[in-house]
XYZ file of C-alpha atoms in Angstrom:
484
model
C 3.554 -3.028 -28.452
C 4.090 -7.130 -27.255
C 1.525 -8.778 -25.149
C 1.977 -12.378 -22.515
C -0.164 -14.058 -23.001
C -1.244 -17.338 -20.758
C -2.924 -20.112 -21.518
C -1.771 -23.536 -20.893
C 1.396 -22.761 -20.320
C 3.297 -18.774 -20.198
C 3.900 -17.456 -24.164
C 6.040 -14.353 -23.536
C 7.370 -12.367 -26.359
C 9.458 -9.362 -25.251
C 11.442 -6.450 -27.786
C 14.721 -6.670 -28.189
C 15.449 -3.284 -26.745
C 13.142 -2.240 -24.718
C 12.150 -5.231 -22.559
C 8.786 -4.059 -22.771
C 6.033 -6.502 -22.111
C 2.632 -6.973 -20.587
C 0.619 -9.383 -16.858
C -2.511 -9.974 -19.287
C -6.122 -10.251 -17.312
C -6.345 -13.841 -16.868
C -9.587 -15.070 -17.144
C -11.114 -17.757 -14.256
C -13.606 -20.854 -14.890
C -13.809 -21.464 -11.766
C -17.783 -20.889 -10.050
C -18.673 -18.178 -8.367
C -16.664 -17.569 -4.874
C -17.248 -14.129 -3.454
C -14.136 -12.108 -2.421
C -15.423 -10.084 0.999
C -14.071 -6.422 0.581
C -14.851 -3.681 2.934
C -14.006 -1.023 4.860
C -13.641 2.704 3.903
C -16.433 4.609 3.236
C -14.676 7.123 0.570
C -13.251 3.625 -0.849
C -16.538 1.788 -1.107
C -17.799 3.840 -3.739
C -15.735 3.862 -6.285
C -14.867 -0.364 -5.034
C -18.531 -0.838 -6.504
C -17.745 1.425 -9.364
C -15.189 -0.915 -10.049
C -16.681 -4.152 -9.875
C -18.382 -4.045 -12.561
C -15.311 -4.281 -14.739
C -13.314 -6.755 -12.172
C -15.518 -9.273 -12.659
C -16.527 -9.173 -16.533
C -12.606 -9.366 -16.447
C -13.076 -13.022 -14.519
C -15.763 -13.523 -16.547
C -18.114 -13.549 -13.940
C -16.492 -16.069 -11.854
C -16.096 -13.805 -9.048
C -18.732 -12.234 -6.943
C -17.436 -9.195 -4.650
C -19.119 -8.473 -1.287
C -18.654 -4.755 -0.865
C -19.008 -3.290 2.251
C -18.577 -0.144 4.648
C -17.961 1.121 8.094
C -14.468 2.660 8.575
C -10.963 2.068 7.907
C -10.424 -0.022 11.479
C -13.485 -1.816 10.134
C -11.572 -2.757 7.668
C -8.515 -3.766 9.585
C -10.509 -5.420 12.191
C -12.376 -7.623 9.734
C -8.818 -8.302 7.922
C -7.388 -9.637 11.751
C -10.577 -12.268 12.249
C -10.919 -13.490 8.808
C -13.991 -11.753 7.837
C -12.970 -9.563 4.927
C -10.709 -10.326 2.457
C -9.466 -7.514 1.489
C -9.570 -4.382 4.026
C -10.100 -0.780 2.330
C -8.071 2.264 4.042
C -8.059 5.543 3.419
C -4.226 6.476 5.196
C -1.365 4.684 6.629
C -1.608 2.061 8.803
C -0.216 3.994 12.245
C 3.142 3.012 13.773
C 1.046 1.009 16.664
C -0.508 -0.602 13.827
C 2.897 -1.697 11.721
C 4.000 -2.970 15.140
C 1.422 -4.870 16.723
C 0.809 -6.450 13.510
C 3.741 -6.172 11.000
C 2.368 -9.602 9.024
C -0.212 -6.664 7.427
C -0.046 -6.068 3.626
C -0.940 -2.500 2.461
C -1.199 -1.366 -1.528
C -2.104 1.559 -2.515
C -4.388 2.288 -5.331
C -4.751 6.168 -5.656
C -4.260 8.619 -4.081
C -7.334 10.925 -2.399
C -7.433 14.821 -1.917
C -9.101 15.806 1.925
C -11.453 18.527 1.304
C -12.103 21.196 4.045
C -16.749 21.958 3.389
C -18.909 25.284 4.385
C -21.862 26.054 3.408
C -22.012 27.598 0.116
C -23.977 30.897 1.069
C -20.752 30.990 3.448
C -18.711 33.855 2.086
C -15.559 32.473 3.411
C -13.197 30.987 0.683
C -9.549 30.448 1.692
C -8.375 29.531 5.010
C -4.526 29.261 6.339
C -4.168 25.126 7.811
C -3.068 27.744 10.964
C -6.732 28.412 10.976
C -7.622 25.285 10.031
C -6.234 23.652 13.231
C -7.638 26.623 15.893
C -11.071 25.856 14.667
C -11.031 22.256 15.028
C -8.917 20.651 17.103
C -9.053 20.481 20.586
C -5.478 21.627 21.824
C -5.816 25.095 19.935
C -3.188 27.358 20.722
C -6.015 30.347 19.366
C -9.141 28.668 18.864
C -11.449 30.268 16.947
C -15.119 29.570 17.329
C -17.077 32.979 15.209
C -17.073 33.052 11.478
C -16.751 37.236 12.205
C -13.156 36.129 13.215
C -12.272 35.112 10.001
C -14.052 38.266 8.329
C -17.084 36.350 7.587
C -20.798 36.534 9.452
C -21.133 36.626 13.367
C -22.326 33.132 13.915
C -20.525 30.581 15.552
C -18.981 27.836 14.310
C -20.217 24.136 13.540
C -17.967 22.060 13.498
C -18.543 18.096 11.889
C -16.574 15.608 11.925
C -16.465 11.972 11.409
C -17.196 9.314 14.127
C -14.070 7.074 15.276
C -11.951 4.852 12.946
C -13.062 6.769 9.781
C -10.388 7.025 8.132
C -10.873 10.324 6.835
C -10.888 11.626 10.081
C -7.913 9.719 10.854
C -6.072 11.085 8.231
C -7.324 15.138 8.898
C -6.843 14.513 12.464
C -2.705 14.233 11.302
C -2.466 16.218 7.811
C -4.262 19.213 9.265
C -3.594 18.601 13.037
C -0.574 17.765 14.098
C -2.908 14.640 14.913
C -4.523 16.363 17.944
C -8.084 15.788 18.475
C -11.301 17.613 17.450
C -12.672 20.071 19.327
C -15.643 18.179 21.705
C -18.588 20.553 20.475
C -17.714 19.106 17.003
C -20.996 17.131 15.583
C -20.088 13.911 14.465
C -21.315 11.654 11.286
C -20.597 8.036 10.533
C -20.084 8.649 6.644
C -18.811 11.070 4.591
C -22.237 10.781 2.837
C -24.168 12.836 6.217
C -21.384 14.987 6.126
C -22.145 16.439 2.987
C -25.730 17.199 3.768
C -25.661 18.371 6.574
C -22.482 21.185 5.507
C -24.765 21.270 2.691
C -28.280 22.498 4.899
C -26.504 24.581 7.881
C -25.245 27.536 7.166
C -22.665 28.422 9.382
C -20.800 24.253 9.379
C -17.700 23.439 8.632
C -16.540 19.979 8.107
C -13.767 18.175 6.046
C -15.292 14.986 3.312
C -12.660 13.575 0.367
C -12.264 15.868 -2.903
C -14.937 13.061 -3.941
C -18.151 14.061 -2.190
C -17.265 17.892 -3.167
C -19.845 18.936 -5.174
C -22.291 21.948 -6.106
C -24.105 21.664 -2.557
C -20.633 22.272 -0.333
C -18.205 24.657 -0.970
C -14.689 22.944 -0.695
C -12.021 26.349 0.379
C -8.493 26.879 -0.738
C -6.058 26.653 2.031
C -2.710 28.949 1.940
C -4.845 30.006 -1.019
C -4.128 26.330 -3.332
C -7.521 24.957 -4.125
C -8.176 21.890 -3.655
C -8.308 20.032 -6.875
C -7.068 16.698 -8.898
C -3.948 18.373 -10.478
C -2.545 19.937 -7.180
C -3.068 17.192 -5.441
C -1.327 15.496 -7.445
C 2.019 17.829 -8.337
C 1.868 17.822 -4.382
C 0.833 20.733 -3.803
C -2.049 20.899 -1.865
C -1.821 19.670 1.933
C -4.219 17.712 3.012
C -3.658 14.402 0.632
C -4.096 10.983 1.546
C -3.769 7.015 0.275
C -5.933 5.288 -0.781
C -4.848 1.600 0.370
C -6.225 -1.665 0.298
C -4.979 -4.328 2.897
C -4.421 -7.900 2.918
C -2.941 -10.477 6.125
C -0.053 -11.203 4.475
C 0.890 -11.881 0.744
C -2.110 -11.747 -1.007
C -3.027 -14.827 -2.955
C -6.339 -15.270 -5.541
C -9.252 -13.881 -6.436
C -7.898 -11.246 -3.776
C -4.733 -10.363 -5.545
C -6.652 -10.568 -9.236
C -8.551 -7.794 -7.600
C -6.048 -5.718 -6.396
C -4.633 -6.093 -9.945
C -7.329 -5.145 -11.890
C -7.795 -1.791 -9.464
C -3.916 -1.246 -10.556
C -4.498 -1.824 -14.316
C -5.053 0.711 -16.863
C -8.449 0.852 -16.919
C -9.100 0.808 -13.370
C -6.820 3.552 -13.018
C -8.626 5.810 -15.301
C -11.595 5.122 -13.693
C -10.260 6.621 -10.971
C -8.573 9.599 -11.714
C -12.084 10.595 -13.664
C -14.048 10.039 -9.798
C -12.261 12.915 -8.630
C -8.376 10.569 -7.293
C -4.872 10.623 -8.148
C -4.288 7.611 -10.928
C -0.702 5.933 -8.966
C 0.676 4.649 -12.128
C 0.255 6.018 -15.791
C -0.463 2.881 -18.722
C 3.363 2.494 -18.111
C 5.465 1.120 -15.163
C 8.851 2.074 -16.103
C 11.626 0.106 -14.135
C 15.238 1.149 -14.909
C 17.592 -1.772 -13.406
C 21.345 -3.227 -13.419
C 21.960 -5.729 -16.104
C 22.355 -9.090 -13.918
C 18.893 -8.604 -12.683
C 16.933 -7.470 -15.843
C 15.930 -11.105 -16.615
C 14.285 -11.860 -12.804
C 12.447 -8.977 -13.045
C 10.951 -9.812 -16.197
C 10.410 -13.018 -14.728
C 9.272 -12.310 -11.852
C 6.646 -10.393 -13.701
C 5.207 -12.895 -16.450
C 5.489 -15.773 -13.811
C 2.679 -14.012 -11.714
C -0.461 -16.386 -11.153
C -2.674 -13.630 -12.197
C -2.807 -10.526 -14.493
C -2.178 -6.905 -14.203
C -3.384 -4.494 -17.627
C 0.178 -3.404 -17.090
C 2.476 -2.262 -19.937
C 6.215 -2.578 -17.777
C 8.918 -1.640 -19.269
C 12.250 -2.951 -18.704
C 15.416 -1.004 -19.629
C 18.973 -0.974 -18.454
C 21.924 1.178 -16.638
C 24.377 2.111 -14.007
C 24.080 2.797 -10.364
C 23.944 6.829 -11.480
C 21.783 6.440 -14.603
C 19.143 4.794 -12.897
C 18.538 6.778 -8.723
C 18.393 9.205 -11.347
C 16.077 8.242 -13.881
C 13.878 7.721 -10.659
C 14.757 11.242 -8.641
C 13.609 12.702 -12.050
C 10.606 10.678 -12.268
C 11.364 9.385 -15.582
C 11.226 5.550 -13.759
C 9.037 5.031 -11.286
C 10.796 2.850 -9.504
C 14.851 0.913 -10.461
C 17.112 -1.887 -8.924
C 20.408 -0.158 -8.393
C 23.407 -3.198 -7.786
C 24.724 -2.172 -3.864
C 23.106 -0.089 -1.420
C 21.464 3.064 -1.849
C 23.689 6.040 -0.933
C 23.310 8.317 0.827
C 23.401 11.788 -0.914
C 20.329 10.251 -2.328
C 18.058 11.684 -0.013
C 14.896 12.201 -1.688
C 14.828 8.181 -2.773
C 14.081 5.146 -0.809
C 15.938 0.988 -0.990
C 14.911 -1.710 -0.274
C 17.328 -4.737 -0.453
C 15.263 -7.767 -2.949
C 18.656 -9.601 -3.767
C 22.032 -10.764 -3.250
C 24.476 -12.059 -5.931
C 27.888 -15.095 -4.371
C 29.301 -12.519 -2.969
C 26.749 -10.288 -0.425
C 26.238 -7.453 -2.435
C 22.504 -6.060 -1.642
C 20.611 -5.366 -5.175
C 18.231 -2.838 -4.066
C 14.775 -2.061 -5.500
C 15.151 2.133 -5.598
C 11.479 4.759 -4.832
C 10.847 8.198 -4.959
C 9.742 8.693 -1.296
C 5.961 9.439 -0.284
C 5.784 10.722 3.005
C 5.414 7.757 5.579
C 5.570 5.293 1.965
C 9.109 4.673 -0.194
C 6.667 2.827 -3.314
C 2.653 3.184 -4.978
C 0.834 1.780 -6.518
C 2.243 -0.647 -9.144
C 5.996 -0.189 -8.217
C 4.796 -1.621 -4.585
C 3.381 -5.024 -5.733
C 6.514 -5.387 -7.975
C 8.548 -4.422 -5.432
C 6.350 -7.013 -2.688
C 5.784 -10.321 -5.624
C 10.292 -9.922 -5.690
C 10.633 -9.937 -2.022
C 7.750 -12.507 -1.069
C 8.839 -17.150 -1.200
C 7.145 -16.660 -5.039
C 9.456 -13.957 -6.216
C 12.528 -14.805 -4.564
C 13.013 -18.497 -5.671
C 12.403 -16.463 -8.814
C 15.888 -14.419 -7.914
C 17.633 -17.845 -7.165
C 17.001 -19.462 -10.229
C 19.016 -16.655 -12.370
C 21.630 -17.055 -10.562
C 20.932 -15.098 -7.341
C 20.378 -14.937 -3.402
C 17.934 -14.818 -1.448
C 17.965 -11.609 0.643
C 16.244 -13.309 3.856
C 16.836 -17.105 5.261
C 14.070 -19.274 6.622
C 14.875 -19.176 10.554
C 15.911 -15.810 10.298
C 13.729 -14.226 12.800
C 16.004 -11.329 13.952
C 16.921 -10.392 10.581
C 21.108 -10.868 11.028
C 21.891 -12.930 8.356
C 22.286 -16.062 10.669
C 19.950 -19.046 12.387
C 20.729 -19.228 15.564
C 19.508 -19.464 19.238
C 18.627 -16.015 19.664
C 16.042 -16.888 16.436
C 14.275 -19.558 18.967
C 14.707 -17.065 21.815
C 12.481 -14.018 20.364
C 10.507 -16.779 18.408
C 9.320 -18.709 21.533
C 8.392 -15.422 23.161
C 6.786 -14.457 20.047
C 4.013 -17.050 20.557
C 3.661 -17.003 24.016
C 3.079 -13.139 23.745
C 5.371 -12.202 25.569
C 6.143 -9.883 22.655
C 3.255 -8.522 20.117
C 5.702 -8.934 17.261
C 9.233 -10.460 16.153
C 12.474 -7.856 15.601
C 12.998 -8.912 11.676
C 10.917 -6.628 9.520
C 7.211 -6.682 8.243
C 8.422 -9.480 6.148
C 8.004 -11.492 8.195
C 8.472 -15.150 6.182
C 11.876 -16.052 7.399
C 9.766 -16.642 10.583
C 7.467 -19.289 8.632
C 10.024 -21.981 9.201
C 7.526 -24.643 7.881
C 6.661 -23.076 4.928
C 2.707 -23.400 4.987
C 1.883 -19.244 5.383
C 1.080 -19.563 8.891
C 3.274 -19.005 11.580
C 2.783 -21.012 15.064
C 3.807 -23.706 17.150
C 5.472 -26.204 14.383
C 8.211 -23.459 13.077
C 9.117 -22.603 16.762
C 9.053 -26.995 17.218
C 11.297 -27.610 13.416
C 13.608 -24.495 14.435
C 14.569 -25.849 17.498
C 15.198 -29.354 16.231
C 17.094 -28.077 13.712
C 19.284 -25.858 16.134
C 20.031 -29.026 18.949
C 21.010 -31.257 15.253
C 17.611 -33.583 15.399
C 17.075 -32.656 11.893
C 19.238 -31.287 8.999
C 17.355 -29.161 7.332
C 14.019 -27.454 7.259
C 11.365 -28.747 5.462
C 11.465 -26.100 3.703
C 14.608 -26.275 2.826
C 14.352 -29.898 1.630
C 11.390 -28.957 -0.674
C 13.514 -26.127 -2.313
C 17.153 -27.678 -1.681
C 18.265 -26.496 -5.542
C 17.393 -22.961 -4.068
C 19.046 -22.925 -1.577
C 23.019 -23.105 -2.105
C 24.192 -20.002 0.511
C 22.681 -21.541 3.552
C 25.522 -21.681 5.923
C 26.900 -25.472 7.326
C 25.285 -26.873 9.917
C 25.394 -24.859 13.832
């Protein structure tokens, strides 16, 4: 196994046949600077366990401050700038994605949500319908007494989490069809408090992360399937959710180091030891079209911050790439052209294009609401962001987005100006392009504001010949259309 090492310059070594290489951890030399991480009460204990190893990997140059308050607090903290990294134990909702398209989630693990009862309760199995009829306010056949399930003649005491909890949101989506919990349920601000309450009450029922299941409570089977790591990993157990870190736009600096550390082999092994499901093994296997192979190596090798993960890059044709990803012989791949609709279990997103406009499509398996997880998600993200797109162009290929193309139609025209103006005047809450809003950052200052609107207006009125971003990177922009 060969490794990349970064000192003054990045020294690159790779095997000729496999293209294997490592993005190593980087030792920081700056004075300790707090990294503020907060949110999900499920992820917080895990993050604290990972904190020591991360700080040691940076030479103790980074001080991680971890707070908790629920997944909602993680999102609001990132939005208002009080957190560098938010923790969310659920996916972003459709409305959150539309309202905050610049919030970027990275999955570091997966978790099973267990339904728990008191150890003295004779009930050992529940069907998914029974779970709905116990917990849901919209139950068609409400179950309120344990005798209805063959248990003791005693009222069922439902326990739940307070609003803003990622565990609650995930449970409602996974188990209750997005309906609300019965109004008689007892609320708890943390999973730990719910666990204790169920332990102390013979008639109680609740739900917690698998990590909170121990000898003090009993996890019921669901449809005769035990809530376990192996059943969750194999997608047999029905209530499985992601553990996400979120950042506002592209993670940089210590936030990026923290996310990469969590995806490294040591952290992933620890995540697995805590009854969570790791999202990548020690090696990320990538199969790509030969025309983009060097780009993939360069994108990984030139990251400013490292992840201790071996990446094996091999080549193949479109059919062999899709087959490898579909059969889980590779975590991801890059084909030339669009993903054929016959691959129903795969998802694709363009990361580059050639001089004829033919796209290179990043391919992964579909995982519920997301189409990439863990290290594969990071690799795709980095290729698509401005830093990765520069490397794409350096290797003779072309960007998949254009500065100023707000509508995402491949043109820079009055429609982009109109949409950006409406967005800045708050007439619309989101831009029509994808969540990758780098195209609207015309000035290249990592913000979307009046400066971008002014430059785009001047460009369209022919008062300027190029954007500042284009001038700074002119040698990387051979495909830009002539002035309108």
